[in-house]
Protein backbone atom coordinates (compact mmCIF):
# COMPACT_ATOMS: atom_id res chain seq x y z
CA UNK A 1 0.00 0.00 0.00
CA UNK A 2 0.95 3.65 -0.38
CA UNK A 3 -0.07 6.37 2.05
CA UNK A 4 0.56 10.06 1.49
CA UNK A 5 1.61 12.18 4.44
CA UNK A 6 4.46 11.93 6.94
CA UNK A 7 2.47 13.45 9.79
CA UNK A 8 -1.06 13.53 11.14
CA UNK A 9 -3.55 11.04 9.72
CA UNK A 10 -1.11 9.60 7.20
CA UNK A 11 1.46 8.75 9.83
CA UNK A 12 -1.16 7.41 12.22
CA UNK A 13 -2.67 5.18 9.54
CA UNK A 14 0.69 3.75 8.53
CA UNK A 15 1.60 3.08 12.17
CA UNK A 16 -1.63 1.16 12.74
CA UNK A 17 -1.49 -0.78 9.47
CA UNK A 18 2.14 -1.80 10.05
CA UNK A 19 1.03 -3.77 13.12
CA UNK A 20 -0.65 -6.26 10.77
CA UNK A 21 2.49 -6.97 8.71
CA UNK A 22 1.50 -5.94 5.17
CA UNK A 23 3.93 -6.98 2.41
CA UNK A 24 5.16 -3.41 1.92
CA UNK A 25 4.19 0.15 2.84
CA UNK A 26 5.27 3.33 1.10
CA UNK A 27 4.83 6.65 2.86
CA UNK A 28 5.38 9.88 1.00
CA UNK A 29 5.59 13.58 1.68
CA UNK A 30 8.03 16.46 1.70
CA UNK A 31 9.69 15.78 5.04
CA UNK A 32 12.23 12.96 4.95
CA UNK A 33 13.12 13.53 8.61
CA UNK A 34 9.52 12.99 9.75
CA UNK A 35 9.30 9.91 7.57
CA UNK A 36 12.48 8.48 9.09
CA UNK A 37 11.05 9.01 12.58
CA UNK A 38 7.87 7.12 11.65
CA UNK A 39 9.82 4.29 10.04
CA UNK A 40 12.07 3.95 13.11
CA UNK A 41 9.08 3.94 15.46
CA UNK A 42 7.40 1.21 13.43
CA UNK A 43 10.57 -0.90 13.51
CA UNK A 44 10.96 -0.38 17.26
CA UNK A 45 7.34 -1.46 17.80
CA UNK A 46 8.24 -4.95 16.62
CA UNK A 47 6.53 -4.78 13.24
CA UNK A 48 8.35 -6.55 10.44
CA UNK A 49 6.53 -4.61 7.73
CA UNK A 50 9.00 -3.00 5.32
CA UNK A 51 8.26 0.74 5.19
CA UNK A 52 9.90 3.03 2.63
CA UNK A 53 9.80 6.77 2.06
CA UNK A 54 9.15 8.36 -1.33
CA UNK A 55 9.58 12.12 -1.55
CA UNK A 56 6.49 13.79 -3.00
CA UNK A 57 5.41 17.44 -2.96
CA UNK A 58 1.75 17.60 -3.99
CA UNK A 59 2.16 21.26 -4.89
CA UNK A 60 4.60 20.30 -7.66
CA UNK A 61 3.33 18.14 -10.51
CA UNK A 62 6.92 17.30 -11.50
CA UNK A 63 7.50 15.96 -7.99
CA UNK A 64 4.29 13.90 -8.08
CA UNK A 65 5.19 12.44 -11.45
CA UNK A 66 8.67 11.50 -10.23
CA UNK A 67 7.27 9.84 -7.10
CA UNK A 68 4.77 7.79 -9.10
CA UNK A 69 7.40 6.71 -11.60
CA UNK A 70 9.66 5.67 -8.73
CA UNK A 71 6.97 3.28 -7.50
CA UNK A 72 6.20 2.02 -11.01
CA UNK A 73 9.85 1.15 -11.48
CA UNK A 74 10.01 -0.82 -8.22
CA UNK A 75 6.68 -2.58 -7.82
CA UNK A 76 4.57 -5.04 -9.81
CA UNK A 77 1.41 -4.51 -7.75
CA UNK A 78 -0.36 -1.92 -5.61
CA UNK A 79 -3.37 -2.94 -3.53
CA UNK A 80 -4.23 0.20 -1.57
CA UNK A 81 -3.58 3.85 -2.39
CA UNK A 82 -4.52 6.16 0.46
CA UNK A 83 -4.64 9.82 -0.56
CA UNK A 84 -4.69 11.48 2.86
CA UNK A 85 -2.32 14.43 2.58
CA UNK A 86 -3.67 17.94 2.43
CA UNK A 87 -3.58 21.60 3.41
CA UNK A 88 -6.30 23.76 4.91
CA UNK A 89 -7.40 27.40 5.03
CA UNK A 90 -4.16 28.88 3.72
CA UNK A 91 -3.78 32.48 2.55
CA UNK A 92 -4.06 33.12 -1.22
CA UNK A 93 -1.19 31.43 -3.02
CA UNK A 94 -0.27 29.35 -6.06
CA UNK A 95 1.37 25.96 -6.52
CA UNK A 96 4.65 25.67 -8.38
CA UNK A 97 2.59 25.04 -11.52
CA UNK A 98 0.42 28.14 -11.09
CA UNK A 99 -2.79 26.65 -9.66
CA UNK A 100 -4.66 27.87 -6.60
CA UNK A 101 -2.62 26.21 -3.86
CA UNK A 102 -5.36 24.31 -1.98
CA UNK A 103 -7.01 23.00 -5.14
CA UNK A 104 -3.63 22.22 -6.68
CA UNK A 105 -2.41 20.29 -3.64
CA UNK A 106 -5.59 18.67 -2.33
CA UNK A 107 -7.02 17.68 -5.70
CA UNK A 108 -4.67 18.08 -8.64
CA UNK A 109 -1.59 16.53 -7.04
CA UNK A 110 -3.58 13.52 -5.83
CA UNK A 111 -5.30 13.18 -9.21
CA UNK A 112 -1.97 13.00 -11.04
CA UNK A 113 -0.71 10.37 -8.63
CA UNK A 114 -3.86 8.31 -9.13
CA UNK A 115 -3.71 8.59 -12.91
CA UNK A 116 -0.03 7.65 -13.07
CA UNK A 117 -0.65 4.62 -10.87
CA UNK A 118 -3.90 3.50 -12.51
CA UNK A 119 -2.21 0.95 -14.81
CA UNK A 120 -0.55 -0.66 -11.80
CA UNK A 121 -3.77 -0.60 -9.78
CA UNK A 122 -5.69 -2.13 -12.70
CA UNK A 123 -3.04 -4.78 -13.24
CA UNK A 124 -3.31 -5.72 -9.56
CA UNK A 125 -7.11 -5.88 -9.79
CA UNK A 126 -6.83 -8.22 -12.78
CA UNK A 127 -5.12 -10.76 -10.55
CA UNK A 128 -8.31 -10.94 -8.50
CA UNK A 129 -7.00 -8.68 -5.74
CA UNK A 130 -9.24 -6.32 -3.78
CA UNK A 131 -7.78 -3.00 -4.94
CA UNK A 132 -8.80 0.24 -3.24
CA UNK A 133 -8.28 3.97 -3.64
CA UNK A 134 -9.18 5.98 -0.53
CA UNK A 135 -9.42 9.75 -0.91
CA UNK A 136 -9.72 11.88 2.21
CA UNK A 137 -12.13 14.75 1.99
CA UNK A 138 -13.98 16.83 4.58
CA UNK A 139 -17.50 17.81 5.51
CA UNK A 140 -16.04 21.27 4.98
CA UNK A 141 -16.66 20.72 1.24
CA UNK A 142 -19.96 22.53 1.87
CA UNK A 143 -18.03 25.81 2.18
CA UNK A 144 -17.27 25.73 -1.57
CA UNK A 145 -17.99 28.77 -3.77
CA UNK A 146 -21.32 29.15 -5.51
CA UNK A 147 -21.52 26.61 -8.30
CA UNK A 148 -19.01 24.32 -6.64
CA UNK A 149 -15.78 24.75 -8.60
CA UNK A 150 -14.77 28.01 -10.27
CA UNK A 151 -12.93 26.46 -13.21
CA UNK A 152 -12.12 29.77 -14.91
CA UNK A 153 -10.18 31.01 -11.85
CA UNK A 154 -8.20 27.91 -10.87
CA UNK A 155 -4.99 29.43 -12.24
CA UNK A 156 -5.37 32.44 -9.95
CA UNK A 157 -5.09 32.81 -6.16
CA UNK A 158 -8.90 33.14 -5.96
CA UNK A 159 -8.61 35.89 -3.37
CA UNK A 160 -12.20 35.99 -2.08
CA UNK A 161 -11.54 38.14 0.98
CA UNK A 162 -11.76 37.32 4.69
CA UNK A 163 -13.63 34.00 4.36
CA UNK A 164 -11.89 33.13 1.11
CA UNK A 165 -9.47 30.60 2.57
CA UNK A 166 -12.41 28.41 3.63
CA UNK A 167 -14.18 28.77 0.29
CA UNK A 168 -11.00 27.63 -1.47
CA UNK A 169 -10.65 24.75 0.98
CA UNK A 170 -14.27 23.72 0.44
CA UNK A 171 -13.75 23.78 -3.32
CA UNK A 172 -10.77 21.42 -3.06
CA UNK A 173 -12.60 19.03 -0.74
CA UNK A 174 -15.64 19.01 -3.05
CA UNK A 175 -13.26 18.06 -5.86
CA UNK A 176 -12.07 15.08 -3.77
CA UNK A 177 -15.63 13.78 -3.44
CA UNK A 178 -16.52 14.31 -7.09
CA UNK A 179 -13.30 12.81 -8.39
CA UNK A 180 -13.79 9.70 -6.25
CA UNK A 181 -17.32 9.31 -7.64
CA UNK A 182 -16.13 9.62 -11.23
CA UNK A 183 -13.13 7.35 -10.71
CA UNK A 184 -15.46 4.71 -9.29
CA UNK A 185 -17.80 5.04 -12.26
CA UNK A 186 -15.03 4.76 -14.85
CA UNK A 187 -13.04 1.99 -13.13
CA UNK A 188 -15.51 -0.34 -11.40
CA UNK A 189 -12.88 -3.03 -10.85
CA UNK A 190 -11.23 -0.71 -8.31
CA UNK A 191 -13.09 0.19 -5.11
CA UNK A 192 -12.85 3.96 -4.73
CA UNK A 193 -14.30 5.85 -1.77
CA UNK A 194 -14.02 9.31 -0.25
CA UNK A 195 -13.92 9.58 3.53
CA UNK A 196 -14.35 12.34 6.08
CA UNK A 197 -12.13 11.65 9.11
CA UNK A 198 -14.04 13.88 11.49
CA UNK A 199 -12.71 17.09 13.00
CA UNK A 200 -9.27 15.98 14.11
CA UNK A 201 -6.72 17.68 16.35
CA UNK A 202 -3.87 17.55 13.82
CA UNK A 203 -1.33 20.13 12.76
CA UNK A 204 -3.76 21.27 10.07
CA UNK A 205 -5.80 22.84 12.86
CA UNK A 206 -3.13 23.69 15.40
CA UNK A 207 -0.96 25.51 12.84
CA UNK A 208 -3.76 27.85 11.76
CA UNK A 209 -4.02 31.45 12.91
CA UNK A 210 -6.16 32.19 15.95
CA UNK A 211 -9.14 33.42 13.90
CA UNK A 212 -9.32 30.22 11.86
CA UNK A 213 -8.86 28.05 14.96
CA UNK A 214 -11.66 29.95 16.70
CA UNK A 215 -13.90 29.35 13.64
CA UNK A 216 -13.25 25.60 13.80
CA UNK A 217 -13.74 25.36 17.55
CA UNK A 218 -16.95 27.41 17.40
CA UNK A 219 -18.49 25.41 14.56
CA UNK A 220 -17.43 21.97 15.81
CA UNK A 221 -18.04 22.36 19.53
CA UNK A 222 -17.73 18.99 21.30
CA UNK A 223 -17.08 17.21 17.97
CA UNK A 224 -13.29 17.13 17.81
CA UNK A 225 -11.61 13.74 18.02
CA UNK A 226 -8.07 12.60 18.70
CA UNK A 227 -5.58 11.79 15.98
CA UNK A 228 -5.97 8.07 16.70
CA UNK A 229 -9.77 8.30 16.39
CA UNK A 230 -9.48 10.42 13.27
CA UNK A 231 -7.68 7.61 11.44
CA UNK A 232 -10.45 5.08 12.11
CA UNK A 233 -12.55 5.91 9.04
CA UNK A 234 -9.75 5.56 6.51
CA UNK A 235 -8.39 2.48 8.27
CA UNK A 236 -11.81 0.87 8.03
CA UNK A 237 -12.00 1.79 4.35
CA UNK A 238 -8.61 0.17 3.79
CA UNK A 239 -9.21 -3.05 5.72
CA UNK A 240 -12.90 -3.93 6.00
CA UNK A 241 -14.29 -6.71 3.83
CA UNK A 242 -15.06 -5.63 0.27
CA UNK A 243 -18.72 -6.44 0.75
CA UNK A 244 -19.00 -3.68 3.36
CA UNK A 245 -17.81 -0.97 0.98
CA UNK A 246 -19.69 0.63 -1.88
CA UNK A 247 -17.47 2.07 -4.59
CA UNK A 248 -18.10 5.76 -5.22
CA UNK A 249 -19.55 6.19 -1.74
CA UNK A 250 -18.80 9.03 0.69
CA UNK A 251 -18.20 7.76 4.23
CA UNK A 252 -18.66 9.67 7.45
CA UNK A 253 -16.95 8.32 10.59
CA UNK A 254 -16.88 5.54 11.22
CA UNK A 255 -17.87 3.62 8.11
CA UNK A 256 -21.24 5.35 7.68
CA UNK A 257 -22.27 5.45 4.01
CA UNK A 258 -23.46 9.01 3.45
CA UNK A 259 -23.98 9.74 -0.25
CA UNK A 260 -27.61 10.41 0.63
CA UNK A 261 -26.51 13.20 2.97
CA UNK A 262 -24.37 15.01 0.42
CA UNK A 263 -25.61 18.35 -0.83
CA UNK A 264 -26.90 18.61 -4.39
CA UNK A 265 -23.46 19.80 -5.51
CA UNK A 266 -21.77 16.93 -3.67
CA UNK A 267 -23.53 14.35 -5.83
CA UNK A 268 -23.60 16.34 -9.08
CA UNK A 269 -22.44 13.77 -11.65
CA UNK A 270 -22.39 16.37 -14.43
CA UNK A 271 -19.97 18.47 -12.39
CA UNK A 272 -17.95 15.34 -11.58
CA UNK A 273 -17.61 14.57 -15.29
CA UNK A 274 -16.62 18.15 -16.04
CA UNK A 275 -13.99 18.04 -13.27
CA UNK A 276 -12.59 14.80 -14.70
CA UNK A 277 -12.26 16.35 -18.15
CA UNK A 278 -10.73 19.55 -16.83
CA UNK A 279 -8.27 17.54 -14.72
CA UNK A 280 -7.26 15.35 -17.65
CA UNK A 281 -6.52 18.42 -19.75
CA UNK A 282 -4.52 20.05 -16.97
CA UNK A 283 -2.43 16.93 -16.37
CA UNK A 284 -2.08 15.63 -19.91
CA UNK A 285 1.59 16.55 -20.32
CA UNK A 286 2.48 14.61 -17.13
CA UNK A 287 0.79 11.33 -18.05
CA UNK A 288 3.65 9.98 -20.19
Coordinates of C-alpha atoms in Angstrom, one line a residue:
X1 CA 0.0 0.0 0.0
X2 CA 1.0 3.6 -0.4
X3 CA -0.1 6.4 2.0
X4 CA 0.6 10.1 1.5
X5 CA 1.6 12.2 4.4
X6 CA 4.5 11.9 6.9
X7 CA 2.5 13.5 9.8
X8 CA -1.1 13.5 11.1
X9 CA -3.5 11.0 9.7
X10 CA -1.1 9.6 7.2
X11 CA 1.5 8.7 9.8
X12 CA -1.2 7.4 12.2
X13 CA -2.7 5.2 9.5
X14 CA 0.7 3.7 8.5
X15 CA 1.6 3.1 12.2
X16 CA -1.6 1.2 12.7
X17 CA -1.5 -0.8 9.5
X18 CA 2.1 -1.8 10.1
X19 CA 1.0 -3.8 13.1
X20 CA -0.6 -6.3 10.8
X21 CA 2.5 -7.0 8.7
X22 CA 1.5 -5.9 5.2
X23 CA 3.9 -7.0 2.4
X24 CA 5.2 -3.4 1.9
X25 CA 4.2 0.2 2.8
X26 CA 5.3 3.3 1.1
X27 CA 4.8 6.6 2.9
X28 CA 5.4 9.9 1.0
X29 CA 5.6 13.6 1.7
X30 CA 8.0 16.5 1.7
X31 CA 9.7 15.8 5.0
X32 CA 12.2 13.0 4.9
X33 CA 13.1 13.5 8.6
X34 CA 9.5 13.0 9.8
X35 CA 9.3 9.9 7.6
X36 CA 12.5 8.5 9.1
X37 CA 11.0 9.0 12.6
X38 CA 7.9 7.1 11.7
X39 CA 9.8 4.3 10.0
X40 CA 12.1 4.0 13.1
X41 CA 9.1 3.9 15.5
X42 CA 7.4 1.2 13.4
X43 CA 10.6 -0.9 13.5
X44 CA 11.0 -0.4 17.3
X45 CA 7.3 -1.5 17.8
X46 CA 8.2 -5.0 16.6
X47 CA 6.5 -4.8 13.2
X48 CA 8.4 -6.5 10.4
X49 CA 6.5 -4.6 7.7
X50 CA 9.0 -3.0 5.3
X51 CA 8.3 0.7 5.2
X52 CA 9.9 3.0 2.6
X53 CA 9.8 6.8 2.1
X54 CA 9.1 8.4 -1.3
X55 CA 9.6 12.1 -1.5
X56 CA 6.5 13.8 -3.0
X57 CA 5.4 17.4 -3.0
X58 CA 1.8 17.6 -4.0
X59 CA 2.2 21.3 -4.9
X60 CA 4.6 20.3 -7.7
X61 CA 3.3 18.1 -10.5
X62 CA 6.9 17.3 -11.5
X63 CA 7.5 16.0 -8.0
X64 CA 4.3 13.9 -8.1
X65 CA 5.2 12.4 -11.5
X66 CA 8.7 11.5 -10.2
X67 CA 7.3 9.8 -7.1
X68 CA 4.8 7.8 -9.1
X69 CA 7.4 6.7 -11.6
X70 CA 9.7 5.7 -8.7
X71 CA 7.0 3.3 -7.5
X72 CA 6.2 2.0 -11.0
X73 CA 9.9 1.1 -11.5
X74 CA 10.0 -0.8 -8.2
X75 CA 6.7 -2.6 -7.8
X76 CA 4.6 -5.0 -9.8
X77 CA 1.4 -4.5 -7.7
X78 CA -0.4 -1.9 -5.6
X79 CA -3.4 -2.9 -3.5
X80 CA -4.2 0.2 -1.6
X81 CA -3.6 3.8 -2.4
X82 CA -4.5 6.2 0.5
X83 CA -4.6 9.8 -0.6
X84 CA -4.7 11.5 2.9
X85 CA -2.3 14.4 2.6
X86 CA -3.7 17.9 2.4
X87 CA -3.6 21.6 3.4
X88 CA -6.3 23.8 4.9
X89 CA -7.4 27.4 5.0
X90 CA -4.2 28.9 3.7
X91 CA -3.8 32.5 2.6
X92 CA -4.1 33.1 -1.2
X93 CA -1.2 31.4 -3.0
X94 CA -0.3 29.3 -6.1
X95 CA 1.4 26.0 -6.5
X96 CA 4.7 25.7 -8.4
X97 CA 2.6 25.0 -11.5
X98 CA 0.4 28.1 -11.1
X99 CA -2.8 26.6 -9.7
X100 CA -4.7 27.9 -6.6
X101 CA -2.6 26.2 -3.9
X102 CA -5.4 24.3 -2.0
X103 CA -7.0 23.0 -5.1
X104 CA -3.6 22.2 -6.7
X105 CA -2.4 20.3 -3.6
X106 CA -5.6 18.7 -2.3
X107 CA -7.0 17.7 -5.7
X108 CA -4.7 18.1 -8.6
X109 CA -1.6 16.5 -7.0
X110 CA -3.6 13.5 -5.8
X111 CA -5.3 13.2 -9.2
X112 CA -2.0 13.0 -11.0
X113 CA -0.7 10.4 -8.6
X114 CA -3.9 8.3 -9.1
X115 CA -3.7 8.6 -12.9
X116 CA 0.0 7.6 -13.1
X117 CA -0.6 4.6 -10.9
X118 CA -3.9 3.5 -12.5
X119 CA -2.2 1.0 -14.8
X120 CA -0.5 -0.7 -11.8
X121 CA -3.8 -0.6 -9.8
X122 CA -5.7 -2.1 -12.7
X123 CA -3.0 -4.8 -13.2
X124 CA -3.3 -5.7 -9.6
X125 CA -7.1 -5.9 -9.8
X126 CA -6.8 -8.2 -12.8
X127 CA -5.1 -10.8 -10.5
X128 CA -8.3 -10.9 -8.5
X129 CA -7.0 -8.7 -5.7
X130 CA -9.2 -6.3 -3.8
X131 CA -7.8 -3.0 -4.9
X132 CA -8.8 0.2 -3.2
X133 CA -8.3 4.0 -3.6
X134 CA -9.2 6.0 -0.5
X135 CA -9.4 9.8 -0.9
X136 CA -9.7 11.9 2.2
X137 CA -12.1 14.8 2.0
X138 CA -14.0 16.8 4.6
X139 CA -17.5 17.8 5.5
X140 CA -16.0 21.3 5.0
X141 CA -16.7 20.7 1.2
X142 CA -20.0 22.5 1.9
X143 CA -18.0 25.8 2.2
X144 CA -17.3 25.7 -1.6
X145 CA -18.0 28.8 -3.8
X146 CA -21.3 29.1 -5.5
X147 CA -21.5 26.6 -8.3
X148 CA -19.0 24.3 -6.6
X149 CA -15.8 24.7 -8.6
X150 CA -14.8 28.0 -10.3
X151 CA -12.9 26.5 -13.2
X152 CA -12.1 29.8 -14.9
X153 CA -10.2 31.0 -11.9
X154 CA -8.2 27.9 -10.9
X155 CA -5.0 29.4 -12.2
X156 CA -5.4 32.4 -10.0
X157 CA -5.1 32.8 -6.2
X158 CA -8.9 33.1 -6.0
X159 CA -8.6 35.9 -3.4
X160 CA -12.2 36.0 -2.1
X161 CA -11.5 38.1 1.0
X162 CA -11.8 37.3 4.7
X163 CA -13.6 34.0 4.4
X164 CA -11.9 33.1 1.1
X165 CA -9.5 30.6 2.6
X166 CA -12.4 28.4 3.6
X167 CA -14.2 28.8 0.3
X168 CA -11.0 27.6 -1.5
X169 CA -10.6 24.8 1.0
X170 CA -14.3 23.7 0.4
X171 CA -13.7 23.8 -3.3
X172 CA -10.8 21.4 -3.1
X173 CA -12.6 19.0 -0.7
X174 CA -15.6 19.0 -3.0
X175 CA -13.3 18.1 -5.9
X176 CA -12.1 15.1 -3.8
X177 CA -15.6 13.8 -3.4
X178 CA -16.5 14.3 -7.1
X179 CA -13.3 12.8 -8.4
X180 CA -13.8 9.7 -6.3
X181 CA -17.3 9.3 -7.6
X182 CA -16.1 9.6 -11.2
X183 CA -13.1 7.3 -10.7
X184 CA -15.5 4.7 -9.3
X185 CA -17.8 5.0 -12.3
X186 CA -15.0 4.8 -14.9
X187 CA -13.0 2.0 -13.1
X188 CA -15.5 -0.3 -11.4
X189 CA -12.9 -3.0 -10.9
X190 CA -11.2 -0.7 -8.3
X191 CA -13.1 0.2 -5.1
X192 CA -12.8 4.0 -4.7
X193 CA -14.3 5.9 -1.8
X194 CA -14.0 9.3 -0.3
X195 CA -13.9 9.6 3.5
X196 CA -14.4 12.3 6.1
X197 CA -12.1 11.6 9.1
X198 CA -14.0 13.9 11.5
X199 CA -12.7 17.1 13.0
X200 CA -9.3 16.0 14.1
X201 CA -6.7 17.7 16.3
X202 CA -3.9 17.5 13.8
X203 CA -1.3 20.1 12.8
X204 CA -3.8 21.3 10.1
X205 CA -5.8 22.8 12.9
X206 CA -3.1 23.7 15.4
X207 CA -1.0 25.5 12.8
X208 CA -3.8 27.9 11.8
X209 CA -4.0 31.5 12.9
X210 CA -6.2 32.2 15.9
X211 CA -9.1 33.4 13.9
X212 CA -9.3 30.2 11.9
X213 CA -8.9 28.1 15.0
X214 CA -11.7 30.0 16.7
X215 CA -13.9 29.4 13.6
X216 CA -13.2 25.6 13.8
X217 CA -13.7 25.4 17.5
X218 CA -16.9 27.4 17.4
X219 CA -18.5 25.4 14.6
X220 CA -17.4 22.0 15.8
X221 CA -18.0 22.4 19.5
X222 CA -17.7 19.0 21.3
X223 CA -17.1 17.2 18.0
X224 CA -13.3 17.1 17.8
X225 CA -11.6 13.7 18.0
X226 CA -8.1 12.6 18.7
X227 CA -5.6 11.8 16.0
X228 CA -6.0 8.1 16.7
X229 CA -9.8 8.3 16.4
X230 CA -9.5 10.4 13.3
X231 CA -7.7 7.6 11.4
X232 CA -10.5 5.1 12.1
X233 CA -12.5 5.9 9.0
X234 CA -9.7 5.6 6.5
X235 CA -8.4 2.5 8.3
X236 CA -11.8 0.9 8.0
X237 CA -12.0 1.8 4.3
X238 CA -8.6 0.2 3.8
X239 CA -9.2 -3.0 5.7
X240 CA -12.9 -3.9 6.0
X241 CA -14.3 -6.7 3.8
X242 CA -15.1 -5.6 0.3
X243 CA -18.7 -6.4 0.7
X244 CA -19.0 -3.7 3.4
X245 CA -17.8 -1.0 1.0
X246 CA -19.7 0.6 -1.9
X247 CA -17.5 2.1 -4.6
X248 CA -18.1 5.8 -5.2
X249 CA -19.6 6.2 -1.7
X250 CA -18.8 9.0 0.7
X251 CA -18.2 7.8 4.2
X252 CA -18.7 9.7 7.5
X253 CA -16.9 8.3 10.6
X254 CA -16.9 5.5 11.2
X255 CA -17.9 3.6 8.1
X256 CA -21.2 5.4 7.7
X257 CA -22.3 5.5 4.0
X258 CA -23.5 9.0 3.5
X259 CA -24.0 9.7 -0.2
X260 CA -27.6 10.4 0.6
X261 CA -26.5 13.2 3.0
X262 CA -24.4 15.0 0.4
X263 CA -25.6 18.4 -0.8
X264 CA -26.9 18.6 -4.4
X265 CA -23.5 19.8 -5.5
X266 CA -21.8 16.9 -3.7
X267 CA -23.5 14.3 -5.8
X268 CA -23.6 16.3 -9.1
X269 CA -22.4 13.8 -11.7
X270 CA -22.4 16.4 -14.4
X271 CA -20.0 18.5 -12.4
X272 CA -17.9 15.3 -11.6
X273 CA -17.6 14.6 -15.3
X274 CA -16.6 18.2 -16.0
X275 CA -14.0 18.0 -13.3
X276 CA -12.6 14.8 -14.7
X277 CA -12.3 16.3 -18.2
X278 CA -10.7 19.6 -16.8
X279 CA -8.3 17.5 -14.7
X280 CA -7.3 15.3 -17.7
X281 CA -6.5 18.4 -19.8
X282 CA -4.5 20.1 -17.0
X283 CA -2.4 16.9 -16.4
X284 CA -2.1 15.6 -19.9
X285 CA 1.6 16.5 -20.3
X286 CA 2.5 14.6 -17.1
X287 CA 0.8 11.3 -18.0
X288 CA 3.7 10.0 -20.2

